[in-house]
Short mmCIF file of C-alpha atoms in Angstrom, two decimals:
data_model
loop_
_atom_site.label_atom_id
_atom_site.label_comp_id
_atom_site.label_asym_id
_atom_site.label_seq_id
_atom_site.Cartn_x
_atom_site.Cartn_y
_atom_site.Cartn_z
CA UNK Y 16 -33.65 31.04 9.01
CA UNK Y 17 -34.67 31.23 5.36
CA UNK Y 18 -31.80 29.63 3.13
CA UNK Y 19 -32.35 30.52 -0.93
CA UNK Y 20 -30.86 28.25 -3.64
CA UNK Y 21 -27.83 30.76 -4.87
CA UNK Y 22 -24.96 28.07 -4.21
CA UNK Y 23 -23.15 26.53 -7.05
CA UNK Y 24 -21.92 23.13 -6.67
CA UNK Y 25 -18.71 22.29 -8.60
CA UNK Y 26 -18.10 18.03 -9.50
CA UNK Y 27 -16.05 16.13 -11.66
CA UNK Y 28 -15.95 13.36 -13.28
CA UNK Y 29 -14.08 11.46 -15.61
CA UNK Y 30 -13.14 7.64 -17.00
CA UNK Y 31 -11.95 6.35 -14.68
CA UNK Y 32 -15.30 7.10 -12.55
CA UNK Y 33 -17.77 4.41 -11.53
CA UNK Y 34 -21.30 5.23 -12.99
CA UNK Y 35 -23.18 3.69 -9.93
CA UNK Y 36 -21.12 5.75 -7.37
CA UNK Y 37 -21.46 9.08 -9.87
CA UNK Y 38 -25.54 7.93 -9.91
CA UNK Y 39 -24.74 8.11 -5.52
CA UNK Y 40 -23.23 11.18 -5.73
CA UNK Y 41 -25.88 13.14 -7.92
CA UNK Y 42 -28.39 11.68 -5.47
CA UNK Y 43 -27.48 13.26 -2.24
CA UNK Y 44 -26.68 16.41 -4.08
CA UNK Y 45 -30.53 16.71 -5.57
CA UNK Y 46 -32.07 15.45 -2.73
CA UNK Y 47 -30.48 18.18 0.14
CA UNK Y 48 -32.86 19.97 2.30
CA UNK Y 49 -31.49 22.97 0.52
CA UNK Y 50 -31.47 23.05 -3.23
CA UNK Y 51 -28.71 24.44 -5.50
CA UNK Y 52 -29.79 26.28 -8.52
CA UNK Y 53 -26.31 25.41 -10.11
CA UNK Y 54 -24.77 22.34 -10.55
CA UNK Y 55 -21.58 22.52 -12.71
CA UNK Y 56 -20.22 19.31 -13.63
CA UNK Y 57 -16.50 19.62 -15.26
CA UNK Y 58 -16.75 16.32 -17.63
CA UNK Y 59 -12.63 15.29 -18.05
CA UNK Y 60 -12.17 14.54 -21.42
CA UNK Y 61 -14.19 11.85 -22.84
CA UNK Y 62 -15.82 9.15 -20.85
CA UNK Y 63 -16.82 5.35 -21.46
CA UNK Y 64 -20.81 4.33 -22.55
CA UNK Y 65 -22.04 3.03 -19.44
CA UNK Y 66 -21.06 6.63 -17.59
CA UNK Y 67 -21.95 8.17 -20.51
CA UNK Y 68 -25.03 7.34 -20.64
CA UNK Y 69 -25.81 7.85 -16.85
CA UNK Y 70 -24.44 11.77 -17.65
CA UNK Y 71 -27.07 11.99 -19.96
CA UNK Y 72 -29.62 11.27 -18.28
CA UNK Y 73 -29.17 13.09 -15.69
CA UNK Y 74 -28.79 16.55 -18.07
CA UNK Y 75 -32.00 15.62 -19.67
CA UNK Y 76 -33.97 15.62 -16.37
CA UNK Y 77 -32.10 18.17 -14.16
CA UNK Y 78 -31.59 21.43 -16.10
CA UNK Y 79 -29.92 23.01 -13.37
CA UNK Y 80 -26.61 21.10 -14.18
CA UNK Y 81 -24.29 22.50 -16.33
CA UNK Y 82 -21.94 20.34 -18.08
CA UNK Y 83 -18.49 21.80 -19.28
CA UNK Y 84 -17.27 19.23 -21.54
CA UNK Y 85 -13.64 18.97 -21.63
CA UNK Y 86 -12.18 17.33 -25.21
CA UNK Y 87 -9.12 15.52 -23.48
CA UNK Y 88 -8.79 14.37 -19.86
CA UNK Y 89 -6.49 17.13 -18.36
CA UNK Y 90 -6.40 16.28 -14.74
CA UNK Y 91 -8.35 17.38 -11.40
CA UNK Y 92 -6.53 20.85 -10.96
CA UNK Y 93 -6.91 21.90 -14.82
CA UNK Y 94 -10.64 20.80 -15.44
CA UNK Y 95 -11.59 22.48 -12.46
CA UNK Y 96 -9.53 26.04 -13.38
CA UNK Y 97 -12.17 26.51 -16.44
CA UNK Y 98 -15.18 24.74 -14.93
CA UNK Y 99 -14.93 26.97 -11.49
CA UNK Y 100 -15.40 30.39 -13.61
CA UNK Y 101 -18.87 28.91 -14.84
CA UNK Y 102 -20.32 28.40 -11.72
CA UNK Y 103 -23.51 31.07 -11.81
CA UNK Y 104 -22.71 31.53 -7.40
CA UNK Y 105 -20.62 33.02 -5.42
CA UNK Y 106 -20.71 30.51 -2.43
CA UNK Y 107 -19.39 26.90 -4.48
CA UNK Y 108 -19.35 23.66 -3.17
CA UNK Y 109 -17.56 21.10 -3.46
CA UNK Y 110 -18.08 17.29 -4.25
CA UNK Y 111 -16.40 14.21 -5.95
CA UNK Y 112 -18.01 11.61 -8.32
CA UNK Y 113 -17.70 9.06 -5.72
CA UNK Y 114 -18.70 10.30 -2.17
CA UNK Y 115 -22.58 11.15 -0.48
CA UNK Y 116 -23.14 13.57 1.33
CA UNK Y 117 -25.68 13.48 4.22
CA UNK Y 118 -29.20 15.77 3.37
CA UNK Y 119 -28.80 18.46 5.56
CA UNK Y 120 -24.48 19.12 4.38
CA UNK Y 121 -25.77 22.56 2.08
CA UNK Y 122 -28.29 23.70 5.00
CA UNK Y 123 -25.62 23.45 7.80
CA UNK Y 124 -23.09 24.82 6.02
CA UNK Y 125 -24.84 27.70 4.62
CA UNK Y 126 -26.05 28.41 7.83
CA UNK Y 127 -22.33 28.56 9.68
CA UNK Y 128 -21.29 31.23 6.78
CA UNK Y 129 -23.89 33.21 6.88
CA UNK Y 130 -23.67 33.32 10.76
CA UNK Y 131 -19.47 33.64 10.57
CA UNK Y 132 -19.28 36.31 7.53
CA UNK Y 133 -15.48 36.45 8.30
CA UNK Y 134 -15.21 32.56 6.59
CA UNK Y 135 -14.47 31.92 3.00
CA UNK Y 136 -13.11 27.98 3.59
CA UNK Y 137 -15.36 25.72 5.24
CA UNK Y 138 -15.29 22.15 5.80
CA UNK Y 139 -16.44 19.43 8.16
CA UNK Y 140 -15.41 16.25 9.75
CA UNK Y 141 -16.01 13.03 7.29
CA UNK Y 142 -16.97 9.22 7.52
CA UNK Y 143 -14.65 7.25 6.13
CA UNK Y 144 -16.58 3.81 4.67
CA UNK Y 145 -15.96 0.34 2.82
CA UNK Y 146 -18.76 -0.60 -0.06
CA UNK Y 147 -21.88 1.04 2.22
CA UNK Y 148 -21.88 4.22 3.63
CA UNK Y 149 -23.22 2.14 6.62
CA UNK Y 150 -20.07 0.87 7.12
CA UNK Y 151 -17.89 3.77 8.33
CA UNK Y 152 -14.28 2.20 9.22
CA UNK Y 153 -12.81 6.16 9.79
CA UNK Y 154 -13.51 9.25 10.78
CA UNK Y 155 -11.82 12.17 9.90
CA UNK Y 156 -11.72 15.31 11.74
CA UNK Y 157 -9.85 18.21 11.00
CA UNK Y 158 -9.47 21.41 13.90
CA UNK Y 159 -12.38 23.55 13.68
CA UNK Y 160 -10.41 27.51 14.15
CA UNK Y 161 -9.33 29.43 11.88
CA UNK Y 162 -5.45 29.54 14.03
CA UNK Y 163 -5.50 25.47 14.65
CA UNK Y 164 -6.17 25.40 11.06
CA UNK Y 165 -2.49 27.86 9.74
CA UNK Y 166 -1.20 25.26 12.40
CA UNK Y 167 -2.77 21.78 11.04
CA UNK Y 168 -1.40 23.43 7.69
CA UNK Y 169 2.07 24.15 8.25
CA UNK Y 170 2.32 20.02 8.40
CA UNK Y 171 -0.97 18.54 6.71
CA UNK Y 172 -4.25 18.92 4.81
CA UNK Y 173 -6.20 20.84 7.48
CA UNK Y 174 -9.48 21.41 4.97
CA UNK Y 175 -11.51 17.62 4.06
CA UNK Y 176 -11.42 18.81 0.37
CA UNK Y 177 -14.57 16.27 -0.29
CA UNK Y 178 -16.65 18.65 1.83
CA UNK Y 179 -15.34 21.88 1.49
CA UNK Y 180 -17.40 24.76 0.34
CA UNK Y 181 -15.42 27.83 -0.40
CA UNK Y 182 -16.59 31.57 -2.12
CA UNK Y 183 -15.65 32.35 -6.02
CA UNK Y 184 -13.93 35.18 -5.57
CA UNK Y 185 -11.25 34.24 -3.23
CA UNK Y 186 -10.24 31.19 -5.17
CA UNK Y 187 -9.98 33.05 -8.08
CA UNK Y 188 -8.21 36.25 -5.90
CA UNK Y 189 -5.43 33.50 -5.37
CA UNK Y 190 -5.30 32.00 -9.14
CA UNK Y 191 -7.82 29.34 -8.75
CA UNK Y 192 -7.34 25.56 -8.87
CA UNK Y 193 -3.77 24.97 -10.55
CA UNK Y 194 -2.30 21.72 -11.65
CA UNK Y 195 -0.32 19.97 -8.85
CA UNK Y 196 -0.20 16.33 -8.99
CA UNK Y 197 -2.14 14.68 -5.88
CA UNK Y 198 -1.98 17.99 -4.24
CA UNK Y 199 -4.39 20.50 -6.11
CA UNK Y 200 -6.48 21.00 -3.09
CA UNK Y 201 -4.31 21.61 -0.51
CA UNK Y 202 -2.45 23.65 -3.33
CA UNK Y 203 -5.41 26.11 -3.14
CA UNK Y 204 -6.08 25.92 0.50
CA UNK Y 205 -2.44 27.10 1.71
CA UNK Y 206 -2.35 29.76 -0.76
CA UNK Y 207 -5.85 31.33 0.20
CA UNK Y 208 -4.34 30.77 3.70
CA UNK Y 209 -1.19 32.57 3.57
CA UNK Y 210 -2.95 35.67 2.33
CA UNK Y 211 -5.39 35.88 5.35
CA UNK Y 212 -8.72 33.89 4.28
CA UNK Y 213 -10.19 32.62 7.24
CA UNK Y 214 -11.42 29.36 7.46
CA UNK Y 215 -13.08 26.67 9.67
CA UNK Y 216 -14.50 23.20 10.39
CA UNK Y 217 -17.76 22.32 11.45
CA UNK Y 218 -17.08 19.59 14.02
CA UNK Y 219 -20.12 17.52 12.54
CA UNK Y 220 -19.54 14.49 9.91
CA UNK Y 221 -21.42 15.94 6.81
CA UNK Y 222 -20.45 13.52 3.99
CA UNK Y 223 -19.33 9.78 3.55
CA UNK Y 224 -15.79 9.53 1.60
CA UNK Y 225 -16.06 6.43 -0.09
CA UNK Y 226 -12.13 4.36 0.90
CA UNK Y 227 -10.51 1.35 -0.39
CA UNK Y 228 -7.66 -0.31 -0.65
CA UNK Y 229 -6.82 1.46 -4.11
CA UNK Y 230 -7.38 5.09 -2.91
CA UNK Y 231 -4.59 3.73 0.08
CA UNK Y 232 -2.70 2.89 -2.36
CA UNK Y 233 -2.46 6.36 -4.69
CA UNK Y 234 -1.33 7.62 -1.74
CA UNK Y 235 2.10 5.73 -1.74
CA UNK Y 236 3.40 5.62 -5.28
CA UNK Y 237 6.40 7.19 -6.29
CA UNK Y 238 4.74 9.83 -8.18
CA UNK Y 239 2.88 10.78 -5.28
CA UNK Y 240 5.76 11.12 -3.13
CA UNK Y 241 7.60 13.26 -5.79
CA UNK Y 242 4.44 15.62 -5.78
CA UNK Y 243 4.66 15.81 -1.72
CA UNK Y 244 8.21 16.21 -1.30
CA UNK Y 245 7.92 19.14 -3.90
CA UNK Y 246 4.79 20.43 -2.37
CA UNK Y 247 6.17 20.65 1.27
CA UNK Y 248 9.71 22.31 0.08
CA UNK Y 249 7.00 24.76 -1.62
CA UNK Y 250 5.34 25.50 1.07
CA UNK Y 251 8.43 25.75 2.85
CA UNK Y 252 9.63 28.86 -0.17
CA UNK Y 253 6.76 30.86 0.57
CA UNK Y 254 7.46 31.31 4.23
CA UNK Y 255 4.40 29.40 5.65
CA UNK Y 256 6.39 26.36 7.03
CA UNK Y 257 9.34 26.21 9.24
CA UNK Y 258 12.37 23.92 8.09
CA UNK Y 259 11.10 21.73 11.10
CA UNK Y 260 7.84 21.37 9.48
CA UNK Y 261 9.21 20.82 5.84
CA UNK Y 262 11.83 18.38 7.50
CA UNK Y 263 9.82 15.99 9.24
CA UNK Y 264 6.93 15.94 6.63
CA UNK Y 265 9.90 14.84 3.68
CA UNK Y 266 10.74 12.03 6.43
CA UNK Y 267 7.43 11.13 6.84
CA UNK Y 268 6.17 11.20 2.60
CA UNK Y 269 9.56 8.45 2.14
CA UNK Y 270 8.66 6.72 4.95
CA UNK Y 271 4.89 5.90 4.20
CA UNK Y 272 6.25 5.04 0.70
CA UNK Y 273 8.59 2.29 1.44
CA UNK Y 274 5.77 1.14 4.29
CA UNK Y 275 4.09 -2.31 2.90
CA UNK Y 276 0.68 -2.23 1.71
CA UNK Y 277 -0.87 -3.86 4.04
CA UNK Y 278 0.55 -2.16 7.01
CA UNK Y 279 -0.15 1.12 5.77
CA UNK Y 280 -3.98 0.34 5.83
CA UNK Y 281 -4.28 -0.84 9.18
CA UNK Y 282 -1.99 1.59 10.50
CA UNK Y 283 -4.07 4.65 8.52
CA UNK Y 284 -7.22 2.73 9.84
CA UNK Y 285 -5.95 2.88 13.57
CA UNK Y 286 -4.91 6.76 13.39
CA UNK Y 287 -8.30 7.22 11.93
CA UNK Y 288 -10.58 5.74 15.11
#
């Protein structure tokens, strides 16, 4: 099957990102078996000199990388809201600045979208690692079919955001990315599912997700917990989730918040095995 390069990649970077991790992420995009002709780099506010040097290096070497410079840090949701319209193509792959896509990721997801034209939102299994991709500690699987995705979405995020690919027009039609602390992606997926867009997940790991104690702890602070409760209440308000799903998730989120870090980390890794 002949695949063209008329697809975009949307990746964001901000001042706290690690320059070496960003380099690994960019190299994994640039070394795909099917390469993109449009890589949109959202630069969310001023970035420190080491990271800025790496960004400028890639901009000078690769004309397909198109930066969207934002004068101040406004958060991922609002930053992508500004950057997504700059994507030149209808199919848009998401990528985070510290993850690593396997070389065949774009090729396999493009083939799936061609073979399943009804699907407008797609992700895959991902491998979560510590320090090096050779040290995979957990594998995060999500349901394959649209019906299974709808069922899971009432309680949990059914799309692995780091390996997501979607149709730009579908995302824009539901209001694009919006600000919702730590829930920007899940918030977008539910809005797409709620109006009838079809989703699917490839049952193969196509991305290495960088896992650390720091990003596990970010899921447990009070700000994240409040945002989670607000999000699940919103799903109930629009009729996407029932009251049982809503109260269950509120209890779970509060339970996660009061669980000591080391216990949560141990349980998380155990459940992902």
